[in-house]
Amino acid sequence: MTLHPELKLSFIGAGNMAQAIIKGLLKQGLSPEQISATTSREESAQAASTELGIHCHCDNHAAVADADIIVLAVKPQKLEDVCQSLKASIKPGALVLSVAAGIRCSSMEHWLGSIAIARSMPNTPSAIGLGASGLYSNSQCSTEQKQQARAILEAVGICAEVEQEQQIDAVTAVSGSAPAYFFLFAEAMIDAGEKLGLNRDVATQLALQTAHGAAALAQSNELDVAELRRRVTSPKGTTEQAILSFEKGGLRDLVENAMRACTRRAAELSDELGNNS
Ligand SMILES: NC(=O)c1ccc[n+]([C@@H]2O[C@H](COP(=O)([O-])OP(=O)(O)OC[C@H]3O[C@@H](n4cnc5c(N)ncnc54)[C@H](OP(=O)(O)O)[C@@H]3O)[C@@H](O)[C@H]2O)c1
């Protein structure tokens, strides 16, 4: 879906995540006049304006007054204050899309009142258009607004909608925090490659290109990842030895436990950051 050219989008916060999404939207053909953004400091508003070619300023109230879609892109710790201060200025019928990690819709409803709110969990590869986001929309969102929220996130990658808000914590474990797991795995491979006699730069290039290639191969293939793995694991071959070693070391349990810990922490953070009355 493309966003209607008459929709007005206001980003509250113009940092890394907001800039990635705005660049994605402009690349998709949204006009710079459709989008504005705010920051807390004049210097950063000026810098974001220059970087993005859109109007950036520090007046949150003016920014939301005529916005059809408000994207909340400040740090989670600032969201409560921002929401409370904006409550009276939001145009009736507007959609609020939050990209802030860990803040539940129920908290935002408490701060903003009963309005259409969509909550997303993007990840860092959004910065290069390869993000993977989860999206939950509250019951006030119309079908069109859900599509709009999705279209905004798809400007920087793929977006998976979830039916229950709690599933966003699982999204945090599967994609939100997951770039770090792959970095850790690559780090371990690079260290091992060096111990096996390769120069570190060579080990780095080979490990990262292999991660990129394996992901692209799996995405372009109808076979599931387990089958792709079996197909590169010949009996009595080299890969089999490595896979057996991973299995013997309990890799699957390790991954599950790590992701359960991540999900638990996501829920705890939402309790800490939100309003749970
Ligand atoms: N970065 C990621 O990959 C990523 C991934 C998932 C989720 N997120 C979520 O995205 C949100 C933003 O993260 P980020 O990495 O983009 O942070 P960031 O780079 O620090 O940007 C925060 C922005 O918010 C602005 N801001 C602060 N207080 C404000 C206020 N009262 N009114 C208007 N703007 C205000 C800041 O302006 P000044 O610089 O002038 O203070 C800055 O432009 C966070 O909630 C985070 O959880 C980010």
Short mmCIF file of C-alpha atoms and ligand atoms in Angstrom, two decimals:
data_model
loop_
_atom_site.label_atom_id
_atom_site.label_comp_id
_atom_site.label_asym_id
_atom_site.label_seq_id
_atom_site.Cartn_x
_atom_site.Cartn_y
_atom_site.Cartn_z
CA MET A 1 0.00 0.00 0.00
CA THR A 2 1.22 3.51 -0.70
CA LEU A 3 0.29 6.36 1.58
CA HIS A 4 -2.18 8.85 0.17
CA PRO A 5 -0.39 12.01 -1.07
CA GLU A 6 -2.69 14.20 1.03
CA LEU A 7 -1.85 12.53 4.33
CA LYS A 8 0.27 14.61 6.68
CA LEU A 9 2.86 12.77 8.76
CA SER A 10 4.57 14.23 11.81
CA PHE A 11 7.49 12.53 13.48
CA ILE A 12 8.05 13.41 17.13
CA GLY A 13 11.77 12.76 17.37
CA ALA A 14 14.13 12.91 14.39
CA GLY A 15 16.93 10.60 15.52
CA ASN A 16 18.24 7.37 14.01
CA MET A 17 14.99 5.47 13.71
CA ALA A 18 12.87 8.41 12.55
CA GLN A 19 15.48 9.39 9.96
CA ALA A 20 15.66 5.83 8.61
CA ILE A 21 11.88 5.70 8.18
CA ILE A 22 11.63 9.20 6.72
CA LYS A 23 14.36 8.42 4.17
CA GLY A 24 12.52 5.21 3.26
CA LEU A 25 9.24 7.09 2.79
CA LEU A 26 10.86 9.79 0.65
CA LYS A 27 12.50 7.10 -1.46
CA GLN A 28 9.08 5.56 -1.99
CA GLY A 29 7.83 8.84 -3.41
CA LEU A 30 6.22 10.67 -0.49
CA SER A 31 6.70 14.38 -0.95
CA PRO A 32 8.91 16.24 1.55
CA GLU A 33 5.96 18.61 2.16
CA GLN A 34 3.93 15.71 3.55
CA ILE A 35 6.40 14.97 6.33
CA SER A 36 7.67 17.05 9.23
CA ALA A 37 9.65 16.15 12.32
CA THR A 38 10.48 17.61 15.70
CA THR A 39 13.44 17.38 18.03
CA SER A 40 14.12 18.77 21.50
CA ARG A 41 16.96 21.08 20.37
CA GLU A 42 17.17 23.69 17.61
CA GLU A 43 20.60 22.43 16.46
CA SER A 44 19.35 18.90 15.95
CA ALA A 45 16.24 20.19 14.15
CA GLN A 46 18.50 22.15 11.81
CA ALA A 47 20.76 19.15 11.25
CA ALA A 48 17.79 16.82 10.57
CA SER A 49 16.29 19.37 8.18
CA THR A 50 19.52 19.50 6.20
CA GLU A 51 19.90 15.72 6.19
CA LEU A 52 16.32 14.93 5.23
CA GLY A 53 15.16 17.95 3.24
CA ILE A 54 11.94 18.24 5.27
CA HIS A 55 10.69 20.82 7.75
CA CYS A 56 12.10 20.07 11.22
CA HIS A 57 11.45 22.21 14.28
CA CYS A 58 10.92 22.00 18.04
CA ASP A 59 7.20 22.72 18.35
CA ASN A 60 5.48 19.41 19.08
CA HIS A 61 2.05 21.00 19.42
CA ALA A 62 2.18 22.64 15.99
CA ALA A 63 3.55 19.38 14.58
CA VAL A 64 0.61 17.27 15.65
CA ALA A 65 -2.18 19.82 15.22
CA ASP A 66 -2.80 19.04 11.54
CA ALA A 67 -1.15 15.60 11.34
CA ASP A 68 -3.13 12.58 10.15
CA ILE A 69 -0.37 10.26 11.36
CA ILE A 70 1.91 10.98 14.30
CA VAL A 71 4.98 8.78 14.59
CA LEU A 72 6.37 8.73 18.13
CA ALA A 73 10.13 8.24 17.76
CA VAL A 74 11.61 9.56 20.99
CA LYS A 75 13.43 7.37 23.51
CA PRO A 76 11.03 5.20 25.55
CA GLN A 77 11.86 7.06 28.78
CA LYS A 78 10.59 10.31 27.21
CA LEU A 79 7.38 8.95 25.80
CA GLU A 80 5.15 9.52 28.81
CA ASP A 81 5.99 13.25 29.02
CA VAL A 82 5.66 13.68 25.27
CA CYS A 83 2.28 11.92 25.19
CA GLN A 84 0.89 13.81 28.18
CA SER A 85 1.90 17.14 26.67
CA LEU A 86 0.49 16.33 23.24
CA LYS A 87 -2.82 14.88 24.32
CA ALA A 88 -4.85 18.06 23.85
CA SER A 89 -3.32 18.98 20.47
CA ILE A 90 -3.86 15.76 18.52
CA LYS A 91 -6.37 16.06 15.69
CA PRO A 92 -9.47 13.87 16.22
CA GLY A 93 -9.23 10.72 14.10
CA ALA A 94 -5.43 10.81 13.84
CA LEU A 95 -3.34 7.66 14.03
CA VAL A 96 -0.47 7.48 16.52
CA LEU A 97 2.26 5.03 15.56
CA SER A 98 4.92 4.38 18.17
CA VAL A 99 8.32 2.90 17.34
CA ALA A 100 9.43 3.14 20.98
CA ALA A 101 10.65 -0.16 22.37
CA GLY A 102 8.74 -1.53 25.32
CA ILE A 103 5.85 0.91 25.70
CA ARG A 104 2.49 -0.85 25.64
CA CYS A 105 -0.61 0.51 23.92
CA SER A 106 -2.40 0.45 27.29
CA SER A 107 0.21 2.88 28.66
CA MET A 108 -0.13 5.17 25.65
CA GLU A 109 -3.93 5.00 25.90
CA HIS A 110 -3.60 6.06 29.52
CA TRP A 111 -1.46 9.06 28.51
CA LEU A 112 -3.24 9.99 25.27
CA GLY A 113 -6.82 8.86 25.81
CA SER A 114 -8.82 6.45 23.71
CA ILE A 115 -7.44 7.00 20.20
CA ALA A 116 -6.08 4.89 17.34
CA ILE A 117 -2.64 3.66 18.42
CA ALA A 118 -0.31 1.26 16.65
CA ARG A 119 2.77 -0.02 18.40
CA SER A 120 5.73 -1.35 16.48
CA MET A 121 9.00 -3.06 17.25
CA PRO A 122 11.51 -2.26 14.50
CA ASN A 123 15.17 -3.33 14.47
CA THR A 124 18.47 -1.68 13.57
CA PRO A 125 18.83 -2.99 9.97
CA SER A 126 15.94 -0.57 9.24
CA ALA A 127 18.74 1.97 8.84
CA ILE A 128 19.66 0.31 5.53
CA GLY A 129 16.14 -0.64 4.46
CA LEU A 130 16.47 -4.24 5.67
CA GLY A 131 14.47 -3.94 8.86
CA ALA A 132 12.08 -6.51 10.29
CA SER A 133 9.29 -4.99 12.38
CA GLY A 134 6.39 -6.34 14.37
CA LEU A 135 3.17 -4.32 14.54
CA TYR A 136 0.22 -4.38 16.90
CA SER A 137 -2.76 -2.03 16.47
CA ASN A 138 -5.36 -1.26 19.14
CA SER A 139 -9.06 -1.67 18.56
CA GLN A 140 -9.51 2.03 17.74
CA CYS A 141 -7.47 1.63 14.54
CA SER A 142 -9.49 1.32 11.34
CA THR A 143 -8.43 -1.16 8.67
CA GLU A 144 -7.07 1.77 6.68
CA GLN A 145 -5.01 3.02 9.63
CA LYS A 146 -3.55 -0.46 10.18
CA GLN A 147 -2.53 -0.47 6.52
CA GLN A 148 -1.01 2.99 6.89
CA ALA A 149 1.04 1.92 9.91
CA ARG A 150 2.21 -1.11 8.00
CA ALA A 151 3.12 0.98 4.93
CA ILE A 152 5.27 3.26 7.09
CA LEU A 153 7.24 0.35 8.53
CA GLU A 154 7.53 -1.30 5.13
CA ALA A 155 9.41 1.77 3.95
CA VAL A 156 12.39 0.31 5.85
CA GLY A 157 11.90 -3.44 5.43
CA ILE A 158 9.28 -6.05 6.20
CA CYS A 159 6.49 -5.86 8.74
CA ALA A 160 4.63 -8.66 10.50
CA GLU A 161 1.34 -7.85 12.19
CA VAL A 162 0.47 -9.62 15.44
CA GLU A 163 -3.00 -10.16 16.86
CA GLN A 164 -2.11 -9.85 20.52
CA GLU A 165 0.06 -7.16 22.01
CA GLN A 166 1.94 -9.68 24.16
CA GLN A 167 3.34 -11.16 20.95
CA ILE A 168 5.40 -7.98 20.51
CA ASP A 169 7.64 -9.32 23.30
CA ALA A 170 8.22 -12.44 21.17
CA VAL A 171 8.93 -10.18 18.17
CA THR A 172 11.53 -8.45 20.34
CA ALA A 173 13.20 -11.84 20.86
CA VAL A 174 12.95 -12.97 17.21
CA SER A 175 13.89 -9.75 15.41
CA GLY A 176 14.14 -6.67 17.65
CA SER A 177 17.11 -7.87 19.67
CA ALA A 178 18.21 -10.49 17.17
CA PRO A 179 20.75 -8.50 15.11
CA ALA A 180 22.95 -8.75 18.21
CA TYR A 181 22.66 -12.57 18.25
CA PHE A 182 23.91 -12.74 14.69
CA PHE A 183 26.72 -10.31 15.50
CA LEU A 184 27.70 -12.54 18.43
CA PHE A 185 27.64 -15.65 16.26
CA ALA A 186 29.71 -13.90 13.59
CA GLU A 187 32.13 -12.70 16.27
CA ALA A 188 32.57 -16.27 17.52
CA MET A 189 33.10 -17.53 13.95
CA ILE A 190 35.64 -14.81 13.22
CA ASP A 191 37.57 -15.56 16.44
CA ALA A 192 37.56 -19.27 15.59
CA GLY A 193 38.57 -18.60 11.98
CA GLU A 194 41.55 -16.64 13.26
CA LYS A 195 42.52 -19.49 15.59
CA LEU A 196 42.32 -21.81 12.60
CA GLY A 197 44.94 -19.73 10.83
CA LEU A 198 43.07 -17.09 8.82
CA ASN A 199 43.83 -13.41 8.88
CA ARG A 200 41.07 -11.60 10.87
CA ASP A 201 39.97 -9.45 7.92
CA VAL A 202 39.63 -12.48 5.71
CA ALA A 203 37.69 -14.40 8.39
CA THR A 204 35.41 -11.36 8.85
CA GLN A 205 34.70 -10.98 5.13
CA LEU A 206 34.01 -14.68 4.68
CA ALA A 207 31.81 -15.01 7.77
CA LEU A 208 29.70 -11.91 6.99
CA GLN A 209 29.30 -12.70 3.31
CA THR A 210 28.24 -16.23 4.27
CA ALA A 211 25.64 -14.90 6.73
CA HIS A 212 24.33 -12.55 4.02
CA GLY A 213 24.35 -15.29 1.37
CA ALA A 214 22.70 -17.90 3.61
CA ALA A 215 19.90 -15.48 4.57
CA ALA A 216 19.36 -14.42 0.94
CA LEU A 217 19.37 -18.05 -0.21
CA ALA A 218 16.80 -19.02 2.43
CA GLN A 219 14.58 -16.03 1.58
CA SER A 220 14.68 -16.79 -2.14
CA ASN A 221 13.90 -20.46 -1.62
CA GLU A 222 10.70 -22.37 -1.01
CA LEU A 223 12.53 -24.93 1.14
CA ASP A 224 12.53 -24.30 4.87
CA VAL A 225 15.77 -23.62 6.68
CA ALA A 226 15.95 -27.12 8.20
CA GLU A 227 15.82 -28.65 4.71
CA LEU A 228 18.41 -26.20 3.37
CA ARG A 229 20.66 -27.21 6.26
CA ARG A 230 20.16 -30.91 5.54
CA ARG A 231 21.03 -30.33 1.87
CA VAL A 232 24.43 -28.87 2.73
CA THR A 233 25.13 -31.57 5.32
CA SER A 234 26.41 -34.62 3.47
CA PRO A 235 26.74 -37.82 5.50
CA LYS A 236 30.29 -38.19 6.81
CA GLY A 237 31.14 -34.77 5.41
CA THR A 238 32.72 -31.71 6.98
CA THR A 239 29.51 -29.77 7.67
CA GLU A 240 28.06 -32.77 9.49
CA GLN A 241 30.92 -32.66 11.96
CA ALA A 242 30.25 -29.01 12.74
CA ILE A 243 26.48 -29.51 13.04
CA LEU A 244 26.94 -32.53 15.34
CA SER A 245 29.19 -30.46 17.52
CA PHE A 246 26.60 -27.63 17.74
CA GLU A 247 23.82 -30.11 18.57
CA LYS A 248 25.93 -31.89 21.18
CA GLY A 249 26.71 -28.52 22.76
CA GLY A 250 22.98 -27.82 23.14
CA LEU A 251 22.71 -24.94 20.68
CA ARG A 252 18.92 -25.25 20.32
CA ASP A 253 18.26 -25.10 24.08
CA LEU A 254 20.74 -22.28 24.40
CA VAL A 255 18.91 -20.25 21.74
CA GLU A 256 15.49 -20.98 23.25
CA ASN A 257 16.64 -20.01 26.73
CA ALA A 258 18.25 -16.82 25.45
CA MET A 259 15.05 -15.83 23.63
CA ARG A 260 12.90 -16.64 26.66
CA ALA A 261 15.15 -14.40 28.77
CA CYS A 262 14.79 -11.64 26.16
CA THR A 263 10.99 -11.95 26.15
CA ARG A 264 10.84 -11.87 29.96
CA ARG A 265 12.99 -8.74 30.03
CA ALA A 266 10.83 -7.08 27.36
CA ALA A 267 7.75 -7.62 29.55
CA GLU A 268 9.58 -6.36 32.67
CA LEU A 269 10.72 -3.23 30.83
CA SER A 270 7.18 -2.54 29.67
CA ASP A 271 6.06 -2.78 33.30
CA GLU A 272 8.80 -0.40 34.37
CA LEU A 273 8.31 2.13 31.57
CA GLY A 274 4.57 2.10 31.30
CA ASN A 275 1.54 2.89 33.28
CA ASN A 276 0.12 -0.31 34.65
CA SER A 277 -2.75 0.95 36.67
N1 LIG B 1 17.59 2.87 16.65
C1 LIG B 1 17.01 1.70 16.44
O1 LIG B 1 17.47 0.88 15.67
C2 LIG B 1 15.72 1.34 17.12
C3 LIG B 1 15.23 0.04 17.02
C4 LIG B 1 14.01 -0.24 17.60
C5 LIG B 1 13.28 0.75 18.25
N2 LIG B 1 13.82 2.01 18.33
C6 LIG B 1 13.05 3.03 19.06
O2 LIG B 1 13.06 4.25 18.35
C7 LIG B 1 12.98 5.32 19.27
C8 LIG B 1 14.01 6.36 18.90
O3 LIG B 1 15.29 5.77 18.98
P1 LIG B 1 16.53 6.41 18.22
O4 LIG B 1 17.60 5.41 18.23
O5 LIG B 1 16.06 6.99 16.92
O6 LIG B 1 16.88 7.61 19.26
P2 LIG B 1 17.73 8.93 19.00
O7 LIG B 1 18.59 8.77 17.81
O8 LIG B 1 18.32 9.30 20.32
O9 LIG B 1 16.60 10.01 18.64
C9 LIG B 1 15.70 10.53 19.58
C10 LIG B 1 15.09 11.78 18.98
O10 LIG B 1 14.09 12.25 19.85
C11 LIG B 1 14.22 13.68 19.95
N3 LIG B 1 13.56 14.15 21.15
C12 LIG B 1 13.92 13.98 22.43
N4 LIG B 1 13.03 14.57 23.25
C13 LIG B 1 12.08 15.12 22.45
C14 LIG B 1 10.89 15.85 22.68
N5 LIG B 1 10.46 16.13 23.91
N6 LIG B 1 10.17 16.24 21.60
C15 LIG B 1 10.57 15.96 20.34
N7 LIG B 1 11.68 15.26 20.06
C16 LIG B 1 12.43 14.85 21.11
C17 LIG B 1 15.70 13.88 19.93
O11 LIG B 1 16.01 15.24 19.65
P3 LIG B 1 17.34 15.90 20.32
O12 LIG B 1 18.50 15.17 19.73
O13 LIG B 1 17.25 17.33 19.94
O14 LIG B 1 17.20 15.66 21.81
C18 LIG B 1 16.08 12.94 18.78
O15 LIG B 1 15.81 13.55 17.54
C19 LIG B 1 13.23 4.74 20.66
O16 LIG B 1 12.03 4.75 21.39
C20 LIG B 1 13.69 3.33 20.40
O17 LIG B 1 13.20 2.43 21.39
C21 LIG B 1 15.02 2.33 17.79
#
